[in-house]
Coordinates of C-alpha atoms in Angstrom, one line a residue:
M1 CA 55.1 -71.7 -47.8
E2 CA 56.3 -68.1 -47.3
S3 CA 52.9 -66.7 -48.4
S4 CA 51.1 -68.8 -45.9
E5 CA 53.4 -67.6 -43.1
G6 CA 52.9 -64.0 -44.2
A7 CA 49.1 -64.3 -44.0
R8 CA 49.3 -65.7 -40.5
V9 CA 51.5 -62.7 -39.5
R10 CA 49.0 -60.1 -41.0
L11 CA 46.0 -61.7 -39.3
P12 CA 47.2 -61.2 -35.7
Q13 CA 48.2 -57.7 -36.8
L14 CA 44.7 -56.9 -37.9
R15 CA 43.2 -58.3 -34.7
L16 CA 45.6 -56.2 -32.7
D17 CA 44.6 -53.1 -34.6
E18 CA 40.9 -53.8 -33.9
L19 CA 41.6 -54.3 -30.3
L20 CA 43.6 -51.1 -30.1
E21 CA 40.8 -49.1 -31.9
E22 CA 38.3 -50.6 -29.5
L23 CA 40.5 -49.7 -26.5
Q24 CA 40.9 -46.2 -27.9
A25 CA 37.2 -45.8 -28.2
R26 CA 36.6 -47.0 -24.7
L27 CA 39.3 -44.6 -23.5
D28 CA 37.6 -41.8 -25.4
A29 CA 34.3 -42.8 -23.9
A30 CA 35.8 -42.9 -20.4
R31 CA 37.5 -39.6 -21.0
G32 CA 34.2 -38.1 -22.2
T33 CA 32.4 -39.6 -19.2
R34 CA 35.1 -38.2 -16.9
D35 CA 34.8 -34.8 -18.5
R36 CA 31.0 -34.9 -18.2
V37 CA 31.2 -35.9 -14.6
H38 CA 33.7 -33.1 -14.0
S39 CA 31.3 -30.6 -15.8
L40 CA 28.4 -31.9 -13.7
L41 CA 30.4 -31.4 -10.5
E42 CA 31.3 -27.9 -11.6
A43 CA 27.7 -27.2 -12.3
V44 CA 26.6 -28.5 -8.9
L45 CA 29.2 -26.4 -7.2
S46 CA 28.3 -23.3 -9.2
V47 CA 24.7 -23.7 -8.4
G48 CA 25.4 -24.3 -4.8
R49 CA 27.5 -21.1 -4.4
E50 CA 24.5 -18.8 -5.1
L51 CA 22.2 -17.6 -2.3
D52 CA 19.9 -15.3 -4.2
L53 CA 17.0 -17.4 -5.3
R54 CA 16.6 -15.7 -8.7
Q55 CA 20.2 -16.2 -9.5
V56 CA 20.1 -19.8 -8.3
L57 CA 17.3 -20.5 -10.8
R58 CA 19.2 -18.8 -13.6
S59 CA 22.4 -20.8 -12.8
I60 CA 20.4 -24.0 -12.9
V61 CA 18.9 -23.5 -16.3
E62 CA 22.2 -22.3 -17.8
A63 CA 24.0 -25.4 -16.4
A64 CA 21.4 -27.8 -17.7
A65 CA 21.7 -26.4 -21.2
V66 CA 25.5 -26.9 -21.2
L67 CA 25.5 -30.4 -19.6
V68 CA 23.1 -32.0 -22.1
E69 CA 24.2 -29.7 -25.1
A70 CA 20.6 -28.4 -25.5
Q71 CA 20.0 -25.4 -27.7
Y72 CA 17.0 -24.2 -25.6
A73 CA 16.4 -24.6 -21.9
A74 CA 13.8 -23.4 -19.5
L75 CA 12.9 -23.7 -15.8
G76 CA 9.2 -23.5 -14.9
V77 CA 8.3 -22.7 -11.3
I78 CA 5.0 -24.3 -10.2
G79 CA 2.6 -21.8 -8.6
P80 CA 0.9 -22.2 -5.2
D81 CA -2.2 -24.0 -6.8
G82 CA 0.1 -26.8 -8.0
K83 CA -1.5 -26.6 -11.5
R84 CA 0.2 -23.7 -13.3
L85 CA 3.6 -22.1 -13.7
S86 CA 4.1 -18.9 -11.7
D87 CA 7.6 -18.2 -13.2
F88 CA 9.5 -19.1 -16.3
L89 CA 13.2 -18.7 -17.0
T90 CA 14.7 -19.4 -20.5
V91 CA 18.1 -19.9 -22.1
G92 CA 18.6 -19.7 -25.9
V93 CA 15.7 -17.5 -26.7
S94 CA 16.4 -13.8 -27.3
E95 CA 14.5 -10.9 -25.7
E96 CA 13.2 -10.0 -29.2
Q97 CA 11.8 -13.5 -29.7
I98 CA 10.3 -13.5 -26.2
A99 CA 8.5 -10.2 -27.0
E100 CA 7.2 -11.6 -30.3
I101 CA 6.0 -14.8 -28.7
G102 CA 4.1 -13.0 -26.0
H103 CA 3.0 -14.1 -22.6
Y104 CA 5.1 -16.9 -20.9
P105 CA 3.5 -20.3 -20.8
E106 CA 1.2 -21.1 -17.9
G107 CA 1.7 -24.9 -17.9
H108 CA -0.5 -26.4 -20.7
G109 CA 0.5 -29.1 -23.2
I110 CA 3.8 -30.9 -22.7
L111 CA 4.7 -28.5 -19.9
G112 CA 1.5 -29.4 -18.1
E113 CA 2.3 -33.1 -18.6
L114 CA 5.3 -32.8 -16.3
I115 CA 3.3 -30.8 -13.7
R116 CA 0.6 -33.6 -13.7
H117 CA 3.1 -36.4 -13.8
P118 CA 6.4 -35.3 -12.2
E119 CA 8.6 -37.9 -13.7
P120 CA 11.4 -37.6 -16.3
L121 CA 10.0 -37.4 -19.9
R122 CA 12.1 -37.9 -23.0
L123 CA 10.7 -37.4 -26.5
T124 CA 12.1 -37.8 -30.0
K125 CA 9.6 -35.5 -31.5
L126 CA 7.5 -33.1 -29.4
S127 CA 4.6 -32.8 -31.8
E128 CA 3.9 -36.5 -31.7
H129 CA 3.0 -36.6 -28.0
P130 CA -0.8 -36.6 -27.3
S131 CA -0.5 -33.6 -24.9
S132 CA 1.3 -31.4 -27.5
Y133 CA -0.7 -28.3 -28.3
G134 CA 1.8 -26.9 -30.9
F135 CA 3.7 -23.6 -30.6
P136 CA 2.4 -20.0 -30.7
A137 CA 3.4 -17.7 -33.5
H138 CA 7.1 -16.7 -33.8
H139 CA 8.1 -19.6 -31.5
P140 CA 11.4 -21.3 -32.7
P141 CA 11.0 -24.9 -34.0
M142 CA 11.6 -27.6 -31.4
N143 CA 11.6 -31.4 -31.8
S144 CA 13.7 -33.4 -29.3
F145 CA 12.7 -32.9 -25.7
L146 CA 13.9 -33.8 -22.2
G147 CA 12.2 -32.8 -19.0
V148 CA 12.8 -33.6 -15.4
P149 CA 11.2 -32.4 -12.1
I150 CA 13.0 -30.4 -9.4
R151 CA 12.0 -31.5 -5.9
V152 CA 12.6 -29.5 -2.7
R153 CA 12.1 -31.5 0.4
D154 CA 9.7 -34.0 -1.3
Q155 CA 7.7 -31.2 -2.9
V156 CA 7.9 -30.5 -6.6
F157 CA 9.2 -27.0 -7.0
G158 CA 9.2 -26.9 -10.8
N159 CA 10.6 -28.6 -13.9
L160 CA 13.6 -28.4 -16.2
Y161 CA 12.7 -28.4 -19.9
L162 CA 15.4 -29.0 -22.5
T163 CA 14.9 -29.1 -26.3
E164 CA 16.9 -29.4 -29.5
K165 CA 20.1 -31.3 -28.7
R166 CA 22.9 -29.8 -30.7
G167 CA 24.1 -31.5 -33.8
G168 CA 20.7 -33.0 -34.5
A169 CA 21.2 -35.8 -32.0
Q170 CA 18.6 -37.2 -29.6
F171 CA 18.7 -37.0 -25.8
D172 CA 19.8 -40.3 -24.4
D173 CA 19.8 -42.2 -21.0
E174 CA 23.0 -40.5 -20.0
D175 CA 21.5 -37.1 -20.6
E176 CA 18.5 -38.0 -18.5
S177 CA 20.8 -39.3 -15.7
V178 CA 22.9 -36.2 -15.7
L179 CA 19.9 -33.9 -15.8
S180 CA 18.3 -35.8 -13.0
T181 CA 21.4 -35.5 -10.9
L182 CA 21.5 -31.8 -11.5
A183 CA 17.9 -31.5 -10.5
V184 CA 18.7 -33.1 -7.1
A185 CA 21.5 -30.6 -6.6
A186 CA 19.2 -27.8 -7.8
G187 CA 16.6 -28.8 -5.1
V188 CA 19.2 -28.5 -2.4
A189 CA 20.4 -25.1 -3.8
I190 CA 16.9 -23.8 -4.0
D191 CA 16.1 -24.9 -0.5
N192 CA 19.3 -23.1 0.8
A193 CA 18.4 -19.9 -1.1
R194 CA 14.9 -20.0 0.4
L195 CA 16.3 -20.4 3.9
Y196 CA 18.7 -17.6 3.3
E197 CA 15.9 -15.4 2.0
E198 CA 13.8 -16.2 5.0
S199 CA 16.6 -15.4 7.4
Q200 CA 17.2 -12.1 5.6
R201 CA 13.5 -11.3 5.8
R202 CA 13.4 -12.1 9.5
E203 CA 16.3 -9.8 10.1
L204 CA 14.5 -7.0 8.1
W205 CA 11.3 -7.6 10.2
L206 CA 13.3 -7.5 13.5
R207 CA 15.0 -4.2 12.5
A208 CA 11.7 -2.7 11.4
G209 CA 10.0 -3.8 14.6
A210 CA 12.7 -2.2 16.7
E211 CA 12.5 1.0 14.7
V212 CA 8.7 1.2 15.1
T213 CA 8.9 0.4 18.8
H214 CA 11.5 3.2 19.3
S215 CA 9.2 5.6 17.4
L216 CA 6.2 4.6 19.6
L217 CA 8.2 5.0 22.9
S218 CA 9.8 8.3 21.8
G219 CA 6.4 9.9 21.4
G220 CA 6.0 9.9 17.6
S221 CA 2.6 10.9 16.4
G222 CA 0.1 8.3 15.2
S223 CA 0.3 9.4 11.6
E224 CA 4.1 9.3 11.7
V225 CA 4.2 5.8 13.2
L226 CA 1.6 4.5 10.7
R227 CA 3.7 5.9 7.8
L228 CA 6.8 4.2 9.2
I229 CA 5.0 0.9 9.6
A230 CA 3.7 1.1 6.0
E231 CA 7.2 2.0 4.6
R232 CA 9.0 -0.8 6.5
A233 CA 6.3 -3.4 5.6
M234 CA 6.7 -2.3 1.9
E235 CA 10.4 -2.7 2.0
S236 CA 10.4 -6.0 3.8
T237 CA 7.9 -7.6 1.4
G238 CA 9.1 -6.1 -1.9
A239 CA 5.8 -4.3 -2.4
V240 CA 5.5 -1.2 -4.5
L241 CA 2.4 0.2 -2.9
A242 CA 1.2 0.4 0.7
V243 CA -2.1 1.8 1.8
V244 CA -3.9 2.1 5.2
A245 CA -7.7 2.3 5.1
V246 CA -9.8 3.2 8.1
P247 CA -13.6 2.9 8.6
M248 CA -15.9 5.8 7.9
E249 CA -18.5 6.4 10.6
D250 CA -22.0 5.1 9.8
T251 CA -21.3 4.5 6.1
G252 CA -20.2 0.8 5.9
S253 CA -17.2 1.9 3.9
L254 CA -13.5 2.3 4.3
V255 CA -11.5 5.4 3.2
I256 CA -7.8 5.2 2.4
E257 CA -6.1 7.6 4.8
L258 CA -2.5 6.8 4.0
A259 CA -0.9 5.7 0.7
I260 CA 2.8 5.5 -0.2
G261 CA 4.7 4.1 -3.1
Q262 CA 3.6 3.8 -6.8
D263 CA 0.9 6.3 -7.8
A264 CA 0.2 6.9 -4.1
E265 CA -1.6 10.2 -4.9
S266 CA -4.3 8.4 -6.9
Y267 CA -5.3 6.2 -3.9
R268 CA -5.5 8.7 -1.1
G269 CA -9.1 9.4 -0.2
L270 CA -10.4 6.4 -2.3
V271 CA -13.6 5.0 -0.7
L272 CA -14.1 1.3 -0.7
P273 CA -17.1 -0.8 0.4
V274 CA -16.7 -3.1 3.3
E275 CA -19.0 -5.6 1.7
G276 CA -17.2 -7.7 -0.9
S277 CA -14.0 -5.7 -1.4
L278 CA -10.6 -7.1 -0.7
L279 CA -9.8 -4.6 2.1
G280 CA -13.4 -4.9 3.4
T281 CA -13.2 -8.7 3.6
A282 CA -10.0 -8.4 5.7
F283 CA -11.7 -5.8 7.9
S284 CA -15.0 -7.8 8.4
T285 CA -13.4 -11.2 8.8
V286 CA -10.5 -9.9 10.9
A287 CA -8.1 -12.1 8.9
P288 CA -5.5 -11.6 6.2
V289 CA -6.8 -11.8 2.6
T290 CA -4.6 -12.3 -0.5
S291 CA -5.1 -11.7 -4.2
A292 CA -2.9 -13.2 -6.9
D293 CA -3.5 -10.3 -9.2
M294 CA -5.0 -7.0 -7.9
S295 CA -5.7 -5.6 -11.3
R296 CA -7.8 -8.6 -12.2
D297 CA -9.4 -9.2 -8.8
E298 CA -13.2 -9.7 -9.3
R299 CA -14.0 -8.2 -5.9
P300 CA -15.2 -4.6 -6.1
Q301 CA -12.5 -2.0 -5.5
T302 CA -14.9 1.1 -5.5
G303 CA -18.2 1.7 -3.9
V304 CA -21.3 3.9 -3.9
L305 CA -22.0 5.5 -0.5
P306 CA -25.4 6.7 0.9
A307 CA -26.8 9.7 -0.9
E308 CA -25.5 12.2 1.7
D309 CA -21.9 11.0 1.2
R310 CA -21.8 10.2 -2.5
G311 CA -19.7 13.2 -3.1
R312 CA -16.8 11.4 -1.5
A313 CA -17.2 8.2 -3.5
T314 CA -14.9 7.4 -6.4
G315 CA -17.6 6.0 -8.6
G316 CA -16.7 3.3 -11.1
T317 CA -13.2 4.5 -11.8
P318 CA -10.9 1.5 -12.3
R319 CA -8.1 1.3 -9.7
F320 CA -5.0 -0.8 -8.9
G321 CA -4.4 -1.2 -12.7
G322 CA -1.0 -2.6 -13.6
L323 CA -0.4 -4.1 -10.2
G324 CA -0.1 -7.7 -9.2
P325 CA -0.2 -9.8 -6.0
A326 CA -1.6 -8.2 -2.9
V327 CA -2.4 -8.9 0.8
A328 CA -4.7 -7.1 3.1
V329 CA -4.1 -7.4 6.9
P330 CA -6.5 -6.1 9.5
I331 CA -5.2 -3.6 12.1
G332 CA -6.2 -4.8 15.5
A333 CA -8.2 -7.9 16.6
G334 CA -11.7 -8.9 17.8
D335 CA -14.1 -5.9 18.1
R336 CA -11.2 -3.4 18.0
V337 CA -10.3 -3.5 14.3
R338 CA -9.1 0.0 13.5
G339 CA -8.5 -0.4 9.8
V340 CA -6.6 -2.5 7.2
V341 CA -3.1 -2.3 5.7
L342 CA -2.8 -3.3 2.1
L343 CA 0.5 -4.2 0.4
V344 CA 0.7 -4.7 -3.4
R345 CA 3.5 -6.0 -5.6
E346 CA 4.2 -5.3 -9.2
A347 CA 2.5 -7.4 -11.9
G348 CA 4.2 -10.8 -12.4
Q349 CA 5.7 -11.0 -9.0
T350 CA 5.1 -13.9 -6.6
V351 CA 1.9 -14.3 -4.5
F352 CA 2.2 -13.4 -0.8
S353 CA 2.9 -16.6 1.1
A354 CA 1.8 -17.6 4.6
K355 CA 5.4 -17.2 5.8
E356 CA 5.3 -13.6 4.6
T357 CA 1.8 -12.9 5.9
E358 CA 2.6 -14.0 9.4
P359 CA 5.1 -11.2 10.4
L360 CA 2.7 -8.8 8.7
K361 CA 0.1 -9.7 11.3
G362 CA 2.5 -8.7 14.0
F363 CA 3.3 -5.5 12.2
A364 CA -0.4 -4.7 11.9
A365 CA -0.7 -5.3 15.6
Q366 CA 2.0 -2.6 16.1
A367 CA -0.1 -0.3 13.9
A368 CA -3.1 -0.9 16.3
V369 CA -0.9 0.0 19.2
A370 CA 0.3 3.2 17.4
M371 CA -3.4 4.2 16.9
E372 CA -4.2 3.4 20.5
L373 CA -1.3 5.4 21.9
A374 CA -2.1 8.3 19.6
E375 CA -5.7 8.3 21.0
R376 CA -4.4 8.1 24.6
R377 CA -1.9 10.9 23.9
D378 CA -4.6 13.0 22.4
D379 CA -6.8 12.3 25.5
A380 CA -4.0 13.3 27.8
E381 CA -3.3 16.5 25.9
Q382 CA -7.0 17.3 25.9
M383 CA -7.1 16.8 29.7
A384 CA -4.2 19.1 30.1
V385 CA -5.9 21.7 27.9
L386 CA -9.1 21.4 29.9
E387 CA -7.2 21.7 33.2
D388 CA -5.5 24.8 31.9
R389 CA -8.9 26.2 30.7
D390 CA -10.3 25.7 34.2
R391 CA -7.3 27.5 35.7
I392 CA -7.7 30.4 33.3
A393 CA -11.4 30.5 34.0
R394 CA -10.8 30.7 37.8
D395 CA -8.1 33.4 37.3
L396 CA -10.4 35.5 35.0
H397 CA -13.3 35.2 37.5
D398 CA -11.3 35.8 40.7
L399 CA -8.8 38.3 39.5
A400 CA -9.6 40.0 36.2
I401 CA -13.3 40.5 36.6
Q402 CA -13.0 41.7 40.2
R403 CA -10.3 44.3 39.2
L404 CA -12.2 45.5 36.2
F405 CA -15.4 45.8 38.3
A406 CA -13.5 47.8 40.9
T407 CA -11.9 50.0 38.3
G408 CA -15.4 50.7 36.8
M409 CA -16.8 51.6 40.2
T410 CA -13.9 54.0 40.9
L411 CA -14.3 55.7 37.5
Q412 CA -18.1 55.9 38.0
S413 CA -17.6 57.5 41.5
A414 CA -14.9 59.9 40.1
G415 CA -17.2 60.9 37.3
R416 CA -19.4 62.9 39.7
F417 CA -16.5 65.2 40.5
I418 CA -15.7 66.0 36.9
E419 CA -17.2 69.3 35.8
H420 CA -16.0 69.3 32.2
P421 CA -18.9 67.8 30.1
E422 CA -16.7 66.1 27.5
A423 CA -14.4 64.6 30.1
S424 CA -17.4 63.3 32.1
E425 CA -18.8 61.7 29.0
R426 CA -15.5 60.0 28.2
V427 CA -15.4 58.5 31.7
L428 CA -18.9 57.2 31.4
R429 CA -18.0 55.6 28.0
A430 CA -15.0 54.0 29.6
V431 CA -17.3 52.6 32.4
D432 CA -19.6 51.2 29.7
D433 CA -16.7 49.7 27.9
L434 CA -15.5 48.0 31.1
D435 CA -19.0 46.6 31.6
E436 CA -19.0 45.2 28.1
T437 CA -15.5 43.8 28.7
I438 CA -16.8 42.1 31.9
K439 CA -19.6 40.5 29.9
I440 CA -17.2 39.2 27.3
I441 CA -15.0 37.7 29.9
R442 CA -18.0 36.1 31.6
S443 CA -19.0 34.6 28.3
T444 CA -15.5 33.4 27.7
I445 CA -15.5 31.7 31.2
F446 CA -18.8 30.1 30.3
G447 CA -17.3 28.8 27.1
L448 CA -14.2 27.4 28.9
R449 CA -16.4 25.6 31.3
S450 CA -19.2 24.5 29.1
R451 CA -20.0 20.8 28.7
D452 CA -19.7 20.9 24.9
S453 CA -16.2 22.3 25.2
V454 CA -15.1 19.8 27.8
A455 CA -16.5 16.9 25.7
G456 CA -14.8 18.3 22.6
Q457 CA -18.3 18.9 21.0
G458 CA -18.0 22.7 20.7
L459 CA -18.0 24.3 17.3
R460 CA -14.2 25.0 17.5
A461 CA -13.3 21.4 18.2
R462 CA -15.7 20.0 15.7
A463 CA -14.5 22.4 13.0
M464 CA -10.9 21.3 13.7
R465 CA -11.8 17.7 13.4
A466 CA -13.7 18.3 10.1
V467 CA -10.7 20.0 8.6
G468 CA -8.3 17.3 9.9
E469 CA -10.5 14.5 8.4
A470 CA -10.6 16.3 5.0
A471 CA -6.8 16.3 4.8
P472 CA -6.4 12.7 3.5
V473 CA -9.1 13.2 0.9
L474 CA -7.6 16.5 -0.3
G475 CA -4.0 15.2 -0.2
F476 CA -2.8 18.2 1.9
P477 CA -3.9 19.9 5.2
P478 CA -6.1 23.0 4.8
S479 CA -5.2 26.1 6.8
L480 CA -7.8 27.0 9.5
R481 CA -8.3 30.3 11.4
M482 CA -11.1 30.8 13.9
E483 CA -12.1 34.1 15.6
G484 CA -14.8 35.1 18.1
L485 CA -16.7 33.2 20.8
L486 CA -17.8 30.3 18.5
D487 CA -18.6 27.9 21.3
T488 CA -20.8 30.3 23.3
H489 CA -22.5 32.6 20.8
V490 CA -23.3 30.1 18.0
S491 CA -26.3 27.9 18.8
R492 CA -26.0 24.1 18.5
E493 CA -28.5 24.0 15.5
V494 CA -26.5 26.6 13.6
A495 CA -23.2 24.9 14.5
D496 CA -24.5 21.7 12.9
H497 CA -25.3 23.6 9.7
V498 CA -21.9 25.2 9.8
L499 CA -20.2 21.8 10.0
A500 CA -22.3 20.4 7.2
V501 CA -21.4 23.3 4.9
L502 CA -17.7 23.1 5.8
S503 CA -17.6 19.4 4.9
E504 CA -19.5 20.0 1.6
A505 CA -17.2 22.8 0.7
L506 CA -14.0 20.8 1.4
T507 CA -15.4 17.8 -0.5
N508 CA -16.1 20.0 -3.5
V509 CA -12.4 21.2 -3.4
A510 CA -11.2 17.6 -3.3
R511 CA -13.5 16.5 -6.1
H512 CA -13.3 19.4 -8.6
A513 CA -10.8 22.1 -7.8
R514 CA -7.5 20.2 -8.5
A515 CA -6.0 22.5 -5.8
D516 CA -2.9 22.2 -3.6
Q517 CA -4.0 24.8 -1.1
A518 CA -7.2 25.5 0.8
R519 CA -8.0 28.1 3.5
V520 CA -10.8 28.0 6.0
V521 CA -11.9 31.0 8.1
L522 CA -14.6 30.6 10.7
E523 CA -15.6 33.7 12.7
T524 CA -18.4 35.3 14.7
D525 CA -19.1 38.8 16.1
G526 CA -21.8 37.6 18.4
H527 CA -24.6 38.4 15.9
E528 CA -23.6 36.4 12.8
V529 CA -21.3 33.4 12.1
R530 CA -19.3 33.5 8.9
L531 CA -17.6 30.6 7.1
T532 CA -15.2 31.3 4.3
V533 CA -13.6 28.4 2.2
S534 CA -11.2 29.3 -0.6
D535 CA -8.8 27.4 -2.8
N536 CA -6.2 28.0 -5.5
G537 CA -7.7 25.5 -8.0
V538 CA -9.0 25.7 -11.5
G539 CA -12.3 27.4 -10.6
I540 CA -15.8 26.4 -11.5
P541 CA -16.5 26.1 -15.3
P542 CA -19.6 27.8 -16.6
D543 CA -21.3 24.4 -17.3
G544 CA -20.0 22.8 -14.1
R545 CA -22.3 21.1 -11.6
R546 CA -23.6 23.3 -8.8
S547 CA -25.8 20.9 -6.8
G548 CA -23.6 21.1 -3.7
L549 CA -23.5 24.9 -3.9
L550 CA -27.3 25.0 -4.2
N551 CA -27.6 22.9 -1.1
M552 CA -25.4 25.3 0.9
A553 CA -27.3 28.3 -0.4
E554 CA -30.6 26.7 0.7
R555 CA -29.3 26.1 4.2
A556 CA -28.3 29.7 4.5
R557 CA -31.7 30.9 3.3
Q558 CA -33.5 28.7 5.8
L559 CA -31.5 30.3 8.6
G560 CA -31.9 33.8 7.4
G561 CA -28.4 34.1 5.9
D562 CA -26.8 34.1 2.5
L563 CA -24.1 32.5 0.4
K564 CA -21.7 34.4 -1.9
L565 CA -19.5 32.7 -4.5
T566 CA -16.4 34.1 -6.3
S567 CA -14.8 31.9 -8.9
S568 CA -12.7 32.3 -12.1
Q569 CA -11.0 29.6 -14.1
G570 CA -7.4 29.3 -13.1
D571 CA -7.7 31.6 -10.0
G572 CA -9.6 29.3 -7.6
T573 CA -12.9 29.6 -5.8
T574 CA -14.0 31.4 -2.7
V575 CA -17.3 30.5 -0.9
V576 CA -18.6 32.8 1.9
W577 CA -21.5 31.4 3.9
H578 CA -23.0 33.6 6.7
V579 CA -26.1 33.2 8.9
P580 CA -27.3 34.6 12.3
V581 CA -25.9 32.8 15.3
G582 CA -29.3 31.7 16.6
E583 CA -30.5 31.3 20.1
R584 CA -28.6 29.1 22.5

């Protein structure tokens, strides 16, 4: 009887223990769920605090790995084409492993499956999925997999990829739910970071625009304003190289006049074809043109010019190596396109978006205004010079010549009263000198008032332009000194030859001399015109090409002159070209 009662007592006790254990398990599960929800809320808050987009993405992938206890986590950002990954952030893989694996994935295999079908995907074994391609060499082994898309305003921004749940367990429904919740919060955080970046970019553009406007209104030179525009555009877009290319007359090519940033020296003077090149396309279509990777762009980046200008071409030398996304924006609009500004980012950076290109168009319009103002300012300065020349010519004619003539007449009259032969001879020589001085002044007046001089087509003005145009190709401004009545004594035909020889000589300095100084002297004594071009470069090697020098010598012989060359390796080269002035 007692044993029967004892058994009945133990049975409720066992049931009570089972109930307590079940209750404890549920309490533990509830506590675990509470802790996980708390961790999820902390992760959401942590992600939401960041405003820098790169840091937001890093926080998202780190929080995802912790929430679902994954050994490896990654966030792939989908590129503009919607088919490939443009960025890839990882957690759990060391830098050494990344270096051994090689290039980041572009979105093939399982990663591409989520791009094509943006829905949560959970796998027990990665290799068993039909889309699995396997892993590259040195890639750590991965089996369990969980992936969810991240949407920003109904657009898929990228995907979260989690592999290898710790402890050898499998990802479950709760993991998928937690990760999907994080993805929603991530989408909001990414959108906020994008909006913040956009507001920061707008502020940069506004400040830059105000600075450029101030420079324009304060009378800054065209080259200074262009450089300022290029610098601010480079800073505002995160570019590492900015170049400005302008059209070359009657060649169908563009020449890079200004380059700042990474390896800028190697781009100055680079000649590009309008037909087919990235900058040429922007110039001819009068619309922005982008490239996802400048170093791999199939469009030609060098060109061959007509025979007479081939010396300035860069041949087939590869350019823009090691650089990435680029955008070329025309300067001006309609028929008034003055050039192209090109901005290039480092390799691996994001492609220029439409939102970034739009303010660039406004900045390029400011560059066009800068060029227009510079031209107008030059015209105004030229008019002031011409007016001053006219005044000087009048003063010389009305005052100086008359007084010299009167002085000569007085001396000539006084000479009759001088008995000493030597004194009389000296007076007569002085009268002859005064007559010669009057002739020189009259010639000067003619030069000041000549049409070529007024139109800026005299030899002086043309020589100054030629030297100025050579500066971007050389990478430095050559010095120029001119003496004598170049505009009046030198005939137009000879002047044309002088300009051709000057351009050829400066081109040779740019191509071969590796100099950082060049000196040009142009002078005439009324009988002969002499052009001297010297540099401090490496000199002409014994086996160096001399086709350009032969052409210059042939020009001199045709005009009855000569060419003299002095060159030694390490001491530079001096070319002296002289011919008769010809008949005007």
